[in-house]
Amino acid sequence: MLEATNLSKEYNNFSALNNLNIKVEAGDIYCLLGANGAGKSTTINLFLGFIEATKGSVSINGFDVSKKNMETKKYLSYIPENLMLYPTLTGLENLEYFVGLANKKYAKAEFINFLTEAGLQTNAHTKRVSAYSKGMRQKVGIAIALAKDAKVLLLDEPTSGLDPRASNEFSTLLLTLKDKGVATLMATHDIFRAKQIATHIGIMKEGRLVESFKSEDISLKDLEGLYLETIDS
Amino acid sequence: MVVIKWSFGNSICSKKQIEMIKLELKNIVRNPLVSILVLFLFIFILFASYNGKSRVNKQLEGIELVKNKENTFYTNHKNNLKSIEEGTKKTPKRVFEDPTNPVAMGNYYGGTYLTVTPAPLSVISNGQSDIFPYYSKVNIGGTNAEKNNDNFENPMNIATGGFDLAFVFVFILPLLIIAFSYNILSSEREQGTLRLLLSMPINIKTWLLKKIVFRYFFLVLLISAILTLSLAIIGVNFSNVTYLILLSSIALYTLFWFGLAFLINLLNKSSSQNIILLLGTWLLFVLIIPSFVNILASSVYPSPSRVEYITSKRAIEKEFEKKEEAILQKFYEENPSEKDKENNTTNRFRKYWNKNFILLNEKNKFMDAFESKYENQSMNQREFANKLSWFSPAIIFQNTMNEIAETDTQHYLSFQNSTKIFQKEWTEYFYSKYKNHQKLTVEDFNNFPKQKNN
């Protein structure tokens, strides 16, 4: 579903990403771990088509992102680290607006169902987003992904700054989407969350993917050790 | 379900798109700044309409005043004439009061007032109304179309340039458009919604264009509604084609500024850079280019100052007075029959007017030559400035509104021109009576030359 082949990105001779190869299948959650500047966000931006690769290619659902960017955006949903919505519109109106941009049609009741499914409490649906917490905005983001019927979910440190309860709720939502066959690529610093929900884990350092393994093959303690070892080496 | 064909973006305006438009509208209307701007716009437009209306009312009062003066004069004399014809009154001794005397009725206290009737939409622009008079007294002695301006202005109005609708639309409206559109794209980046937006399968330029077009229609409809409401409150009749022309020119001018805002949004700079760029273009188009055009036009075709014009006019009148004897001499040489007539006349009044008609005719020619020199110069200047006006839509728009209000220079000049032509007709009428020694009759009073069109 999501594939990066020999992917490299350079900025003025500085290698931000070096020969990255990853593949995320439908129903997989791939967690990218790594220190700041390791190239996690660069990878996600390349999948979004916000930046262009220096070498190699990225594809979503079999479409090359650099050539069919508009097509690939139909299948993906993106939740940035700090998902921002229109503050003067309500959560429901924001959902309607963004889903409308994605050219999907739903009845009002269906929009409300998406928000409920994403775990946003009913009384918040018609409140203006200016009063929302980060967790609530992210739930709207998940509702957008649900309504857009996204096959791919790109997440850039979505749980940073969330309280443990909100973080837990978010993880549960990701697992629900996983069961629906969504392929998820998530950049995160949260080793605990990664071990809890990921099917695959990769560790990045200085633009290279240095470790990649199945989540079930490693314990949380070993993962932490491996992470620290990789980062410090 | 309402389905409207929507030419924009090749898509059909379906229920979903109506929903999207509703959301755009909510996004705009819920911004508290927008309600403040709308309120200010309404106050400005209402106040400017009121100002325009009071100027027009003053003009109408002035016209009524002079017309009354004229009517009183001729009605009184006509009644006197009736009494004289019936034999109940004697012909007055004083020649100026004699209603049967064509010169007395066509000159001195007699004469007619030509007036400029305000256009239906005159309220929208002061234009040149504070410089040119809207009425002119015409009699055998001449016209005073160029100099007569009893229209004492409130000095504050002259100092501030007059707060009329043209000012609101030419100067303030672009600022409102800038406030409405400077940060359409940059605000998305600054409030953080751009990343989510860019992850949607949309072309961001098309998206921006749709937003701009939406805001354009929103503002044009809003202004049309506010203007119509204000004119209705003030009591201006706007049920005419010119009003549609006015609304279309406002829409075109608004389009120019939204187009500019679209281009500047496309530069993808920050909100503060956008606003500086847009205010810069505002300064350029609304203030700098118009003053530059004025400076250029007056240095390429310098026209004398009003003071210089009046001084040299006086000088040339003096010069003519000195030459009067010589001119008469020359005239008699060329027309010996007039000289004989002159010698046979004993009546002092007729002796004077025989000469005077000749002199007035010669003086008109003399003064026309002098004035056409000045007029040519200022006409060249105006034509040059008109050509340069294509550099700024603000000038074109201002000129258009002056034309709609009929307060443009051209309109006043053609009034002055028609005054001169009418003056000849007026003089001719009374002169032919005078020449043939005819006394005026009551019937003649109904047939005095009258102003046409107005």
Tab-separated table of C-alpha atoms in Angstrom, chain B residues 114-117 128 132-136 138 143 145-146 375 379 382 402-403 405-423 451-454:
chain	number	residue	atom	x	y	z
B	114	LEU	CA	-29.211	78.901	-17.664
B	115	THR	CA	-28.897	76.095	-15.133
B	116	VAL	CA	-27.346	72.670	-14.842
B	117	THR	CA	-30.011	70.260	-13.672
B	128	GLN	CA	-15.886	69.405	-10.469
B	132	PHE	CA	-17.689	75.172	-11.945
B	133	PRO	CA	-20.914	77.135	-11.444
B	134	TYR	CA	-24.169	75.323	-12.046
B	135	TYR	CA	-25.979	78.396	-13.388
B	136	SER	CA	-25.164	81.356	-15.529
B	138	VAL	CA	-27.273	85.374	-19.896
B	143	THR	CA	-22.689	85.542	-19.916
B	145	ALA	CA	-20.597	81.208	-17.080
B	146	GLU	CA	-16.879	81.140	-16.316
B	375	GLU	CA	-8.994	76.744	-23.397
B	379	MET	CA	-7.955	71.007	-23.192
B	382	ARG	CA	-6.993	67.267	-19.941
B	402	ASN	CA	-18.043	61.851	-12.353
B	403	GLU	CA	-19.590	61.098	-15.736
B	405	ALA	CA	-22.987	62.068	-11.703
B	406	GLU	CA	-22.576	64.529	-14.601
B	407	THR	CA	-20.119	66.504	-12.528
B	408	ASP	CA	-17.178	65.917	-14.849
B	409	THR	CA	-15.253	68.772	-16.415
B	410	GLN	CA	-16.562	67.969	-19.869
B	411	HIS	CA	-20.147	68.327	-18.740
B	412	TYR	CA	-19.514	71.767	-17.220
B	413	LEU	CA	-17.534	72.917	-20.226
B	414	SER	CA	-20.270	71.935	-22.628
B	415	PHE	CA	-22.647	73.858	-20.376
B	416	GLN	CA	-20.406	76.907	-20.702
B	417	ASN	CA	-20.301	76.356	-24.421
B	418	SER	CA	-24.057	76.032	-24.787
B	419	THR	CA	-24.340	79.186	-22.686
B	420	LYS	CA	-22.258	81.086	-25.209
B	421	ILE	CA	-24.310	79.770	-28.105
B	422	PHE	CA	-27.516	80.605	-26.295
B	423	GLN	CA	-26.250	84.087	-25.524
B	451	GLN	CA	-32.859	77.044	-22.574
B	452	LYS	CA	-33.174	73.706	-24.309
B	453	ASN	CA	-32.702	70.202	-22.966
B	454	ASN	CA	-32.513	71.128	-19.338
